Every structure is written in C-alpha cells, then in structure tokens.
Coordinates of C-alpha atoms (C1' of nucleotides) in Angstrom, one line a residue:
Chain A
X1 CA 45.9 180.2 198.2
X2 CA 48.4 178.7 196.2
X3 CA 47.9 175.4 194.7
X4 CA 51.3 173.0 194.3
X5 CA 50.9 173.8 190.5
X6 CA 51.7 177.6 191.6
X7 CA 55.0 176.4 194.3
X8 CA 56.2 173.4 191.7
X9 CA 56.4 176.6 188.9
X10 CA 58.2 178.9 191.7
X11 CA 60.4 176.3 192.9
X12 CA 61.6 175.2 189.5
X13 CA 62.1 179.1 188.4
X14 CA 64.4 179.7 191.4
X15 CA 65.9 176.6 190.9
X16 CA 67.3 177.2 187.4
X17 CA 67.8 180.8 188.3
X18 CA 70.3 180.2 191.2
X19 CA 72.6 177.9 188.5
X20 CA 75.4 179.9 187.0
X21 CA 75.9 178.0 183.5
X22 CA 79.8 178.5 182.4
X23 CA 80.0 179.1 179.1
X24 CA 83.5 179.4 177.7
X25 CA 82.9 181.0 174.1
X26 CA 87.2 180.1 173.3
X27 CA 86.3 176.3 173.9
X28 CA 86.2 174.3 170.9
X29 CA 83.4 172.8 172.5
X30 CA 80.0 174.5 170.9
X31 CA 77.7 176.2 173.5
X32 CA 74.5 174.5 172.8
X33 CA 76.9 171.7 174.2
X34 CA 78.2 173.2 177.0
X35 CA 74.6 174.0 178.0
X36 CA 73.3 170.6 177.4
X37 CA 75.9 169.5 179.5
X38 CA 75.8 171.5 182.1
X39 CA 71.6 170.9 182.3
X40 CA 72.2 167.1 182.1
X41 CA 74.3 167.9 185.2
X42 CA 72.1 169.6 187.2
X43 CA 69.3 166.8 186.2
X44 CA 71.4 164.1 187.2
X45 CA 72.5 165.7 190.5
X46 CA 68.7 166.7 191.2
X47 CA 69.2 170.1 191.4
X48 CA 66.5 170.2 188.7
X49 CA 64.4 167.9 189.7
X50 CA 61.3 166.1 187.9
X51 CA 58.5 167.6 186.8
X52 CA 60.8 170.9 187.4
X53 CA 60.0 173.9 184.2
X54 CA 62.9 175.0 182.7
X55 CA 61.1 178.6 182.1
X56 CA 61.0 179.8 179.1
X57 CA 63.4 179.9 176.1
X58 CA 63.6 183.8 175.7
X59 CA 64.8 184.4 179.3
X60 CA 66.9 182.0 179.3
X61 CA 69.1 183.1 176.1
X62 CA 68.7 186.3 177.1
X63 CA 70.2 185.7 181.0
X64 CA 72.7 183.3 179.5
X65 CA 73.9 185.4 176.8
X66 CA 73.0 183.6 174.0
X67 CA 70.6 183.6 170.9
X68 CA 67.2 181.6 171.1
X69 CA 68.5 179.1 168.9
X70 CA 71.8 178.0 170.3
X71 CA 69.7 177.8 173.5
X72 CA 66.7 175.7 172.0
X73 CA 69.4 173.6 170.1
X74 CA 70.8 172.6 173.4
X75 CA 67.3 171.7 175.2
X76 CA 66.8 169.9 172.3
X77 CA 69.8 167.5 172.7
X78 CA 68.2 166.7 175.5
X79 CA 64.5 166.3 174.7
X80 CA 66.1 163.9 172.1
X81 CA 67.7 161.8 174.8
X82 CA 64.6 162.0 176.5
X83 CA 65.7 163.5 179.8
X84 CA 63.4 166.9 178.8
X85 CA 59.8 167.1 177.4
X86 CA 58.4 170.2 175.6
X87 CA 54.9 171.6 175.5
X88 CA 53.4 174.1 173.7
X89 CA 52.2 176.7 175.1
X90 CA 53.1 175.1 178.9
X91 CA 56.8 175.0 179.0
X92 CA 59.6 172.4 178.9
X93 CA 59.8 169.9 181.9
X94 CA 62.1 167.2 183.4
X95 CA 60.9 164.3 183.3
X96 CA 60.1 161.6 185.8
X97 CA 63.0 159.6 187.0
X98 CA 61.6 156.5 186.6
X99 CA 61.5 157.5 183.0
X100 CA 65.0 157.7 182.7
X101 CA 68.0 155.5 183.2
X102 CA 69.0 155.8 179.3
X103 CA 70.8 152.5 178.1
X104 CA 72.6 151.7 175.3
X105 CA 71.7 148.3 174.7
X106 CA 74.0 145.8 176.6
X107 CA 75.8 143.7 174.2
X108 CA 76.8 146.9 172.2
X109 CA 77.5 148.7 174.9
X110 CA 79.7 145.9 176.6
X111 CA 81.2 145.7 173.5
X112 CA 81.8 149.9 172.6
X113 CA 83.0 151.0 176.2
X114 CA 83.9 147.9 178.6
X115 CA 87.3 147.9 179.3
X116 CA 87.8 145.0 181.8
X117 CA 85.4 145.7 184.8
X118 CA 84.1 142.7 186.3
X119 CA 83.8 140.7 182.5
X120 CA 86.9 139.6 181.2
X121 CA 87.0 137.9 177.5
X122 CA 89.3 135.6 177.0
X123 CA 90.3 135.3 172.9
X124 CA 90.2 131.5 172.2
X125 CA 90.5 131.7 168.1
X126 CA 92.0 134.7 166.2
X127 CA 92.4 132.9 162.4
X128 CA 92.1 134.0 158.9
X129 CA 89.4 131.8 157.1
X130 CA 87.3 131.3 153.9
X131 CA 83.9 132.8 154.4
X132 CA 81.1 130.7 154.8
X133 CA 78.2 131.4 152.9
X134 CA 76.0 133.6 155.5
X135 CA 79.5 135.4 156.5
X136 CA 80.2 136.4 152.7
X137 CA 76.7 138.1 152.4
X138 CA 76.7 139.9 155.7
X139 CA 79.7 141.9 154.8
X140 CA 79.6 141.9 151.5
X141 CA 82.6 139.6 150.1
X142 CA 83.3 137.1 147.9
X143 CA 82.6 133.2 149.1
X144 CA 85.4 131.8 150.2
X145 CA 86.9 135.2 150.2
X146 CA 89.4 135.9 153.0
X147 CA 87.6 137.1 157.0
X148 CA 89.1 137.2 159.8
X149 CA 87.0 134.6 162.8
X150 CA 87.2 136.0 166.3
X151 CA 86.1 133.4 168.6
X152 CA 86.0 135.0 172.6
X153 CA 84.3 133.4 175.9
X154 CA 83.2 136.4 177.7
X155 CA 82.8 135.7 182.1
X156 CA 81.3 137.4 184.7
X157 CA 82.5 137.2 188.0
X158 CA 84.3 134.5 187.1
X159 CA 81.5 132.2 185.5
X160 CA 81.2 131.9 181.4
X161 CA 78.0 134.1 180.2
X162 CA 78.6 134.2 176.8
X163 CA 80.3 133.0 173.6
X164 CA 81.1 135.5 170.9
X165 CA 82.3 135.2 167.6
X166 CA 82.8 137.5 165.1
X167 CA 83.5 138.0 161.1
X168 CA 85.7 140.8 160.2
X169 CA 87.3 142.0 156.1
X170 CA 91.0 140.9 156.8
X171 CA 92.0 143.9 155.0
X172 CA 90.4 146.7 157.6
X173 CA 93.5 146.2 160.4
X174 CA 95.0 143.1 162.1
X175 CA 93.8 142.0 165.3
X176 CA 95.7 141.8 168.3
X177 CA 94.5 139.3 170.7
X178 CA 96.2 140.8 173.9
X179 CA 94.8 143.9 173.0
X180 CA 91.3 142.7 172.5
X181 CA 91.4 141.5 175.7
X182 CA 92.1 144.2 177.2
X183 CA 89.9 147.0 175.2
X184 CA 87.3 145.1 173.2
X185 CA 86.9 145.1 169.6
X186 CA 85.5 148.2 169.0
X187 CA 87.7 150.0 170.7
X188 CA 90.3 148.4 168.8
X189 CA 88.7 149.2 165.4
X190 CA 87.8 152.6 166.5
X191 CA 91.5 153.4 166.7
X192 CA 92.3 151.9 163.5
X193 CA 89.9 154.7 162.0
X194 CA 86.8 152.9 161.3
X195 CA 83.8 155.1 162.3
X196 CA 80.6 153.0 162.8
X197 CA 77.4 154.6 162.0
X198 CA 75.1 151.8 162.4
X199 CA 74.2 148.2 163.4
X200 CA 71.7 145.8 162.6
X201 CA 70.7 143.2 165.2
X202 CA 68.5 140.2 165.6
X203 CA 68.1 138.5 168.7
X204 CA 66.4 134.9 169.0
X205 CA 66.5 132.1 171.5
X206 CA 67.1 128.4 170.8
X207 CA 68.1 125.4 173.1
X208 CA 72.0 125.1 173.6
X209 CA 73.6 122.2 171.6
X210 CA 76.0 119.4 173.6
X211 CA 79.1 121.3 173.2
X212 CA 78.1 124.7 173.8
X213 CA 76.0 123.9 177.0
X214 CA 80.2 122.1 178.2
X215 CA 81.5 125.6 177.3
X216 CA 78.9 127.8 179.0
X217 CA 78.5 125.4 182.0
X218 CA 75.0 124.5 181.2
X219 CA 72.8 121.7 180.3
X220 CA 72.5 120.6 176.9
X221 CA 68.9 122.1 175.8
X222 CA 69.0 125.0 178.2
X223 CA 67.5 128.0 176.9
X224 CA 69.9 130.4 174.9
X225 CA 69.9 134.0 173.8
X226 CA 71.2 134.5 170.7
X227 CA 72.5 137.7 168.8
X228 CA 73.2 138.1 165.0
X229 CA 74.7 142.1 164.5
X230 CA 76.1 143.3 161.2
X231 CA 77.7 146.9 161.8
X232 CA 78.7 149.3 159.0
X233 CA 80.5 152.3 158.8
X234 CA 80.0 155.6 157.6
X235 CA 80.3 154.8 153.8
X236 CA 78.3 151.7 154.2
X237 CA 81.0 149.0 154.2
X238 CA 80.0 146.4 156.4
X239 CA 82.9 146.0 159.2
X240 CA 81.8 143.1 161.4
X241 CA 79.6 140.7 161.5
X242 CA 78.6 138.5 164.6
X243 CA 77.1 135.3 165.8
X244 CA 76.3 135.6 169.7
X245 CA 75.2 133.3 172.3
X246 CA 74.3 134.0 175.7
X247 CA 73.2 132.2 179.1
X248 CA 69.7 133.2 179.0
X249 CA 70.2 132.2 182.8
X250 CA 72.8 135.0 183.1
X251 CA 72.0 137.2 180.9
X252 CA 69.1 139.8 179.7
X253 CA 69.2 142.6 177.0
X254 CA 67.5 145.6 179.0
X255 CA 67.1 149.3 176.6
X256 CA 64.6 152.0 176.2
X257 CA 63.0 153.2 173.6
X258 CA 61.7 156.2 172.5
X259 CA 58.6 157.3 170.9
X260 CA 59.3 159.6 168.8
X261 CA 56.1 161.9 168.0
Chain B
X1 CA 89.8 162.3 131.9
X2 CA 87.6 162.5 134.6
X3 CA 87.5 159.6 137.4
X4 CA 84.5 157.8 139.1
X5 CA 84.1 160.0 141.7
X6 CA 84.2 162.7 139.4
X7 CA 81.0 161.1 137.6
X8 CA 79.5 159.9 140.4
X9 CA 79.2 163.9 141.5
X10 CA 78.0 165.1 138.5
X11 CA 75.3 162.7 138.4
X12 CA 74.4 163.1 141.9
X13 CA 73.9 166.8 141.8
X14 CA 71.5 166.5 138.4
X15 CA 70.1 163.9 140.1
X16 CA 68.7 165.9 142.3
X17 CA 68.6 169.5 140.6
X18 CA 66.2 167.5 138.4
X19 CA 63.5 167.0 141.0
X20 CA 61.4 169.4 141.6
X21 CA 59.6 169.7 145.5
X22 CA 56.4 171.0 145.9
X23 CA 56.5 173.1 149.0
X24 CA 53.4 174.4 150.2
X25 CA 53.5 177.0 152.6
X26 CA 49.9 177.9 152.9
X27 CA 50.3 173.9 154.9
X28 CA 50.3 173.0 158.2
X29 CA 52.9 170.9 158.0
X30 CA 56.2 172.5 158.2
X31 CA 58.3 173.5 155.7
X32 CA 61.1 171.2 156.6
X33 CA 59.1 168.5 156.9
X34 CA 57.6 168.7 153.9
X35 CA 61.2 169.0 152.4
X36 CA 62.4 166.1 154.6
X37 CA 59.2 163.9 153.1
X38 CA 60.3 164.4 149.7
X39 CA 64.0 163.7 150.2
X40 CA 63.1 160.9 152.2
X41 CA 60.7 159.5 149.1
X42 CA 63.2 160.3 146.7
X43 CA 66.0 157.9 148.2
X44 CA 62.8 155.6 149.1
X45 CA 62.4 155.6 145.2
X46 CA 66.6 155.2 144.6
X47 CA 66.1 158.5 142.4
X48 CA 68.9 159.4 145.0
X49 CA 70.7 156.6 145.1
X50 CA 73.4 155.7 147.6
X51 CA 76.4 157.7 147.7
X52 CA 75.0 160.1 145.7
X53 CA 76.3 164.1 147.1
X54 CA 73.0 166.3 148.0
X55 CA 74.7 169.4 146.9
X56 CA 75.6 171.7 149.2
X57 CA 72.9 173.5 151.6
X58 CA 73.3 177.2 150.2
X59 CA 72.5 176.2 146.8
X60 CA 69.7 173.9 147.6
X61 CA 68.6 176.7 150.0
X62 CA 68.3 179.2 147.1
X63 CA 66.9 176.7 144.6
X64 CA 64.3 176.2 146.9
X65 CA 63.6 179.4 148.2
X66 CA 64.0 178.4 151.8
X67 CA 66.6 179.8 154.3
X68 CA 69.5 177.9 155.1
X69 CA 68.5 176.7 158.5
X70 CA 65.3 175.4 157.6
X71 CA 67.1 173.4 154.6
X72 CA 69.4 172.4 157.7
X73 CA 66.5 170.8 159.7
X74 CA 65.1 168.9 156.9
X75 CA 68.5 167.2 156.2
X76 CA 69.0 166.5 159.8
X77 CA 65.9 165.1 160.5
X78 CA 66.9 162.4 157.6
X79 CA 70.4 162.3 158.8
X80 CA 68.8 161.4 162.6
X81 CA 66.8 158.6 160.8
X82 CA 70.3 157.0 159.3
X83 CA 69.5 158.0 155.6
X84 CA 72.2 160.4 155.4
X85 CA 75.9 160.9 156.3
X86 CA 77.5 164.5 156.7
X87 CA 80.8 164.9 156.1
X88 CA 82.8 168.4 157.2
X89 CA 84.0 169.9 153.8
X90 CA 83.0 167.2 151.9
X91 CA 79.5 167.1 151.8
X92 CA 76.0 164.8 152.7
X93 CA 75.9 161.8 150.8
X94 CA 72.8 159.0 150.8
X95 CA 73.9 156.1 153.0
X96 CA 74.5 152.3 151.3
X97 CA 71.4 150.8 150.9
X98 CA 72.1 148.1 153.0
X99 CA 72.6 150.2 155.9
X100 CA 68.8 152.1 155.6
X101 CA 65.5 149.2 156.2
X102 CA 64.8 151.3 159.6
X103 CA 63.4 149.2 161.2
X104 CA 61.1 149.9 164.8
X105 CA 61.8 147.1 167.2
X106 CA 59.5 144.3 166.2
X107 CA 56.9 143.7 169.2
X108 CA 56.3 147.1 169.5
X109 CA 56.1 148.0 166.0
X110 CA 53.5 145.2 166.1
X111 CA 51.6 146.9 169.1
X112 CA 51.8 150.7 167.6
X113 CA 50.8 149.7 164.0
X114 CA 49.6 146.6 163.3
X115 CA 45.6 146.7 162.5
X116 CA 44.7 142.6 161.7
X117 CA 47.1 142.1 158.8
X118 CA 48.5 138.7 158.6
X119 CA 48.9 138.5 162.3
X120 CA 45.7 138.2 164.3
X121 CA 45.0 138.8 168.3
X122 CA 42.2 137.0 170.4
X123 CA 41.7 138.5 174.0
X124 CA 42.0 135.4 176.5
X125 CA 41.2 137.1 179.1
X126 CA 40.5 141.2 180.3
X127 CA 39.7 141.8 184.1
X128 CA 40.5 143.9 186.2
X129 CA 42.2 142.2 189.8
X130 CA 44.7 143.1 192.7
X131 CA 48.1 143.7 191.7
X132 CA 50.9 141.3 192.1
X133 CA 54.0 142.6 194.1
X134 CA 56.2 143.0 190.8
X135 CA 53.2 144.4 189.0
X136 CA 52.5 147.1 191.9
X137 CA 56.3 148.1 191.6
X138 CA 56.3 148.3 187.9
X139 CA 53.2 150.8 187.2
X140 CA 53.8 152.1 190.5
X141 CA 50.1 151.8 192.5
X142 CA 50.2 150.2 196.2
X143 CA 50.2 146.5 195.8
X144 CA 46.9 144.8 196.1
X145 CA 45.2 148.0 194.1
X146 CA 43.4 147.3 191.3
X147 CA 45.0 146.8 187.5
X148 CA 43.4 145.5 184.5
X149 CA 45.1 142.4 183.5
X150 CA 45.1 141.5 179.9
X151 CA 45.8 138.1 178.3
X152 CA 46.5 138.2 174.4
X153 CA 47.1 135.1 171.9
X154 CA 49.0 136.1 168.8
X155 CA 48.6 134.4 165.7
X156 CA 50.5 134.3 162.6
X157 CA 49.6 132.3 159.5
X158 CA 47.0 130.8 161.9
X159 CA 49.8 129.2 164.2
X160 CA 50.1 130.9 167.9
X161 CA 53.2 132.4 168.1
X162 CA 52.9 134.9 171.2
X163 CA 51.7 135.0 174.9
X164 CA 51.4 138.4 175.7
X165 CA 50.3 139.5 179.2
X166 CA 49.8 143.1 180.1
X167 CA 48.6 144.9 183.0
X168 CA 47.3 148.2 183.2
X169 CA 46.2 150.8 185.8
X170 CA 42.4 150.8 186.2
X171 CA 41.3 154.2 185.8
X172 CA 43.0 155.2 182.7
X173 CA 41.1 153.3 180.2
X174 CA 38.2 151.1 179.7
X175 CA 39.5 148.1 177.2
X176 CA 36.5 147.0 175.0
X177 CA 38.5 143.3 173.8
X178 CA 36.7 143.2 170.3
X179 CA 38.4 146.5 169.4
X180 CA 41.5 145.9 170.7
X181 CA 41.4 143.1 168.5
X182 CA 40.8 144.8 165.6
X183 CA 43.1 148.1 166.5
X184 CA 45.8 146.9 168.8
X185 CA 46.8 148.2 172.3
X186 CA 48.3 151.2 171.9
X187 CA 45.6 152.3 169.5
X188 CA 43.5 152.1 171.8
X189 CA 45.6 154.0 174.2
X190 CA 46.2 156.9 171.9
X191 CA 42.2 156.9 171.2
X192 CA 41.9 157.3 174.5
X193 CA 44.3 160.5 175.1
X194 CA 47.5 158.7 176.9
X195 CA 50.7 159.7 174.7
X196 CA 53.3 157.6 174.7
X197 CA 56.5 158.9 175.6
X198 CA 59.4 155.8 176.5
X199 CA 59.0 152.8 177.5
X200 CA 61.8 150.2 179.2
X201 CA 62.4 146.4 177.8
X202 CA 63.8 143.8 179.1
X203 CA 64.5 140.8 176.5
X204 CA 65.5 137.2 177.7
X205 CA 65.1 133.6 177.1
X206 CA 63.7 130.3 179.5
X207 CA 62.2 127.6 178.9
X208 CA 59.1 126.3 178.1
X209 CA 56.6 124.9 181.4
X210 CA 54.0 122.2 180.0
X211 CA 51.1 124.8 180.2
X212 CA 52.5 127.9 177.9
X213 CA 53.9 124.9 175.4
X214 CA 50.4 123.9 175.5
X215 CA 48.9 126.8 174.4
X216 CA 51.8 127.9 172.0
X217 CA 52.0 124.4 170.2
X218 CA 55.5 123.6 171.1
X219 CA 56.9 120.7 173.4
X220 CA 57.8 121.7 177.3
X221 CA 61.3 122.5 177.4
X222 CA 61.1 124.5 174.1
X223 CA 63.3 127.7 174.4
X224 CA 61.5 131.1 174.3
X225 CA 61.9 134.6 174.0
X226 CA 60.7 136.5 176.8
X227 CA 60.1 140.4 176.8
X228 CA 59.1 142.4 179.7
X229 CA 58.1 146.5 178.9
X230 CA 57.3 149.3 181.1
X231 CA 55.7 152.0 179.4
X232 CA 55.5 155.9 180.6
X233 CA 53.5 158.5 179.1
X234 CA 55.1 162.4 178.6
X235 CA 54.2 162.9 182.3
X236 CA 56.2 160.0 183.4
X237 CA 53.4 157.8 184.7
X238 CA 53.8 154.1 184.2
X239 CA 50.8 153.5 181.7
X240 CA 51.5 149.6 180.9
X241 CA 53.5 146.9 182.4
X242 CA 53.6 143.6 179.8
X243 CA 55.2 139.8 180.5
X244 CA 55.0 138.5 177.3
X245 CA 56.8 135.3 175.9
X246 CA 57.3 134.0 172.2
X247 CA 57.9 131.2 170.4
X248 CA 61.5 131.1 169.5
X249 CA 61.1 129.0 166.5
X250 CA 58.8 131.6 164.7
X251 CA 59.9 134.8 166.1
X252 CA 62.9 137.3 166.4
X253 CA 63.6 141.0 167.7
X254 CA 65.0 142.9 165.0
X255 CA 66.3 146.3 165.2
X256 CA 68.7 149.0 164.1
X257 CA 71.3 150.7 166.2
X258 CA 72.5 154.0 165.1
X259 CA 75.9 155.2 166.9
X260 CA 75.9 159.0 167.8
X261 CA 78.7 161.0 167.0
Chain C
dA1 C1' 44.8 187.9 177.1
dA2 C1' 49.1 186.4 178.2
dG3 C1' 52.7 183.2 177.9
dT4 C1' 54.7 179.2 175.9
dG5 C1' 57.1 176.5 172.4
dG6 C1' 57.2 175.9 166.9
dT7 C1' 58.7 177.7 162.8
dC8 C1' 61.3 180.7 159.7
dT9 C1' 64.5 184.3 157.9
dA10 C1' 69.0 186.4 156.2
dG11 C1' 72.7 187.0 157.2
dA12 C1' 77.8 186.0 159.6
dC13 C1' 82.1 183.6 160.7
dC14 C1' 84.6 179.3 161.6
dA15 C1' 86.7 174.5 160.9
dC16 C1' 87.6 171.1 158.0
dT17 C1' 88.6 168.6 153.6
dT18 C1' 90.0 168.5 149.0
dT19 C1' 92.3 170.5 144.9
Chain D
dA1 C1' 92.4 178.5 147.5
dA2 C1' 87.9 176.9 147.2
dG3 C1' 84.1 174.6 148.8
dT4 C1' 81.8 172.1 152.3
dG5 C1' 79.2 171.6 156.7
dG6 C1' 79.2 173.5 161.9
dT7 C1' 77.9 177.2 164.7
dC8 C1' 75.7 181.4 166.0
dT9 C1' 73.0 185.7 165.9
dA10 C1' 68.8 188.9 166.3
dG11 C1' 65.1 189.3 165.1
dA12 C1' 59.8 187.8 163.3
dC13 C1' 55.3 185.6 163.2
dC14 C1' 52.4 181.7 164.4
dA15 C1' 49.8 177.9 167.1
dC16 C1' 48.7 176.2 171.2
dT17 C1' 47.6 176.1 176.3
dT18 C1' 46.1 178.2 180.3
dA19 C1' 43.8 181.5 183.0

DNA sequence: AAGTGGTCTAGACCACTTT
DNA sequence: AAGTGGTCTAGACCACTTA
C-alpha cells in the first residue's frame, strides 16, 4: 500500500501541476522573478503547502518554458529567503510554517516602510549642530563639523514607546519635519536618492534616567532597550547615525535568522 | 592630465590582474567558491582595497579560464555577504571598509562557534522534566511531555555575564554537560546529525529579581537584556527553545543589516 | 538503478552608465 | 559609441539519496 511519503509526493506533483505560472516575456520584470513571485504566492496562499516537493527542476523549465537556470535562479530567491529547502538527490520542499513568518527587524522596518499605521512620531527637535565626539566618528566628519539632530517621540496607540534621535551630514538633503512625520526618515532620504546598502546595529539595555522615564511615562530606573545604528550607502558614506531608546515594557525586537550552510 | 578616478581604475585593475588564483579543479570544492575564497582574502588582506573596480566579468572570465556564469556566482556570493557593490554599466567595486566587519549576531555566533576561548560555560543544571505551557507551544510537543531543560552560567574574564536557559525535546539528543562545556550547544547538535536551518529571536529588556542579580553579580533592579530563540532544523521541527538573560552592563547584540535591492 | 539537485560551459542579447 | 553588469538559453557531467 501506499505510505503518506508516496500521497505527500502525489499530492504535491498535482498540486504544482494544476498552477498555470504567467510569465510575460515583454515585462521589464525578469522571469526568474515573475516565478519567484508567483511560487511565494502560491506558498502564502497554501496552495503549496508545507513539506509539499516542488518536483524536479528539468520538468519544470521544460512545462514552463524556460531554461534550467532562469528556473533554479528563481527557487533560489526563495531558498535564500528561506521559504524553500533543497536536497540532493530528494527534491526541493516548502518548508514548515512555523518556520516562516520572515521579519525584517522592527526598528528598521518601522523605520523603512511605516507610513502612519497605528505609531505616529511626532518631530520634537529638527536643528543643525556641532557634532559631538561619538557623532563625528560614526559618520565620518569633522568634530564640531556641521549634523543635522532629529529628535522624534514615536507612540503607539496613543502611549509614548520610544525616543529616537538621529545624526544626519547636513549636506545629504534638508529635512522636512511635516514630512517626516508623515513618511519616516527613510522614506524621505530614499527619495532624495540615497540608496542604503547596509546598517550596523547594537542593541543594549540600561535603567531609564529621571527625564527620560517623565518623557516615556515610566519610572526612573525602569529597564530600557536601547539601539545605536550607523547606516551607509552604497559607496560607503555613512548617512545616519542613531541613538534609540525604547520601553522595554512596550517594546521587543523580534527577527529570524538564517543559517546559512 | 588624468583625474583621481582615473588613477584609482588603473590601480584597481593591476591590482588585481597582479594576483594570481590557484584554481583547482581536480577539488571538491567548487570552482566559484574557491574563486569567491580568494577574492574574499584578497580584500580581507586590503590587496583590494575599497573602492577599488574588479574589472569587468568577461575579462576576469578569460584570465581565469572560467565561464562567465561561474565568475558570476563567485562575485555574488561576495556581493550577498556585503563586500561588494554592483553597479549597471559601471562596474563592481569593494565596499568602504567601514561598512564590511560581518558580523553574525552575537549570542548565536557565541553558541555556533565558540570552543572555551575567553568565555567559559558551567552546566547548572541538565534534566530532563515536564514541559511548561509556553515551553510545549514553542518546540511544539503536548504540554506536560518530557523536554530536557538546560541551565548554563556564562563567564567572561571570570565575571558571570549570562543566564542561559534552554529546553530541548527529549529524544533528539543525549547532552553529556562536560562536553557541552567544552564544545557549545549547537556543536553538539550538529555532532549529533540535527542541521540547523532558522531560528526566531525575540530581544527585550526587564529588570533584575533579587535571585538572577544574585547569581549574575549585579544589584536587583539592574536592567537586562533578555533573548528568547526558537530554533528549527531543515525539516521545520522546533529543535531548541532558549530564555536566556544578560547582564546589560557587560553585554550587547551586535549585528549587520544588509538592505536588498 | 533511477532520480534529484549541484556545478559548469559557451555563447547570446539587453539595459544602463559614462565618454 | 563603448563598456559594464543583468538576463537567458540549451545543453553537459557529477554527487548524492533513495529504492
């Protein structure tokens, strides 16, 4: 008889087989993209469900229309984001739900693609300054050199969660505090044409001091996350540079990770 | 007369028409690995140094007797990793130094490689009891069934600096504490055939109760860091669910972000 | 033994940036 | 116009897993 290794293999077959993929070769969009996106799709709606195989690579181009390659580059994409694992010599599988659930990490991504939502921030300094000493080597100025200091109280349904401030190159673009609000700062400096590549972050805890426990409607010597991030661009300029603190009562930083073999 | 970036070219390409790889292909190890080792070493070693242009991919292709796409692959395996920036009709140039120190998230970095070193591990306690509610939902066994439950003191320059608490299901592994001493946990894992494949963290802050500020030398009230993980292997099993707190005074997460295109 | 993914080749054409 | 990376093809052979 069969065993559910035999009807888990069937069932995954069929299930791929029955989706019709459409692949538009005049898009600008590349096809190992359109197929990534379209198999993310039909992950996240469970029509390929976990523990489903993909069967294998050869068919696949060759039902789709399209080379081995272009179709390994797009299963690929997605063993990278970890929503597919590859075996040799058994086949490429979804993986467990549980498993998945990528996040970006939240500060970053509040920061890249909030746009209002439930947390408002509310600009309460927008200056030009002379950079302290830890500011200057961060982004690589001068002491004393000229930064612009973003100061923003960032709620959540209605209740302070965090205090942000952040260290910016005056030259790079002028900051619009209205608009800030509205967007968030990367958002903002996206648009002015900086390209970030990468971040580096360090996240600590300490107790909160008198006046920041008045601000974040705490207790002086509650518990505090804090959140030190220098981000850089694609030629290696660094482009911000920030001091965070959060209500560890309020607030977690949740991410996966990857292992990568 | 010819400008900086002018220069800066010329000496790039030299730069690296001057090395020479060694390329064995009677090795295992794949061709564009091999390739991507020895770029990799040779910006390690600032014999590329930042800013530097690669050359383009047909040249180096030729020089080195590969084919294009395998030259490709090596390149983007580096530019994955943050070393390297593409640029459309421009070309791939090392990224600023200040960018690169890749860093792997510290706890787990400690957990995947760390073999005595400074920091040193003594197992408090490794037995195996009925799961707790939250530890049931995490590794996904019926509450009440029976985990291991494994209680770690982390020492650095002989001062505790960690609490870590991990539970695992019982009949993955026997833990023998005087190796994982010596080895670590995940060693031990690996050793014993699980491979890691994601795991999910969960960083925060509280404060200290009198009993962990006991045993972690600090006063009750002290803030610390608190890290909760779930960790799956490539068939999506939960293989390890840890609760572990740090002393905020001596230690910090530090990671890198890289923003995908 | 059969089937899978892993690696590699030698081309081709296109889109973009710079000169 | 020239040079770069981005995409895509149609094969080939190998290493590994499973039966």
């Amino acid at each position: 008889m069969a065993k559910t290794g035999d009807r888990a293999r069937t069932t995954a077959v069929s299930a791929l087989a029955s989706l019709d993929f459409a692949l538009d070769r005049g898009s600008p969009v590349p096809l190992y993209h359109q197929l990534a996106q379209q198999l993310e799709a039909a992950i996240g709606h469970g029509v390929l469900a976990p523990g489903n195989l993909l069967g294998n690579e050869v068919d696949l181009s060759v039902r789709l229309g399209l080379s081995r390659p272009t179709v390994r580059q797009a299963i690929q994409s997605l063993v990278d984001k970890g929503l597919l694992v590859r075996r040799r010599g058994v086949g490429t599988q979804v993986v467990h739900s549980q498993v998945r659930r990528p996040l970006e990490l939240s500060s970053l991504y509040d920061d890249l693609e909030t746009a209002g939502q439930g947390p408002t921030t509310e600009v309460v300094r927008n200056e030009v300054v002379p950079a302290p000493c830890d500011v200057a080597a961060a982004l690589g100025v001068p002491e004393g050199g000229e930064v612009t200091v973003l100061d923003r109280l960032r709620r959540t349904h209605g209740r302070p969660v965090a205090l942000l401030r952040n260290y910016l190159p005056v030259p790079l673009l002028d900051l619009d505090s209205a608009r800030l609000e509205a967007t968030g700062l990367y958002r903002v400096m996206r648009s002015a044409g900086i390209t970030l590549h990468s971040a580096r972050q360090t996240v600590g805890a300490r107790a909160a001091t008198a006046g920041e426990a008045s601000r974040l409607d705490e207790e002086e010597g509650a518990a505090l996350l804090t959140m030190q991030r220098t981000a850089y661009d694609d030629t290696g300029r660094a482009v911000e540079y920030g001091t965070h603190i959060y209500r560890a009562s309020l607030y977690t930083f949740d991410f996966q990770l990857l292992v990568r073999p």
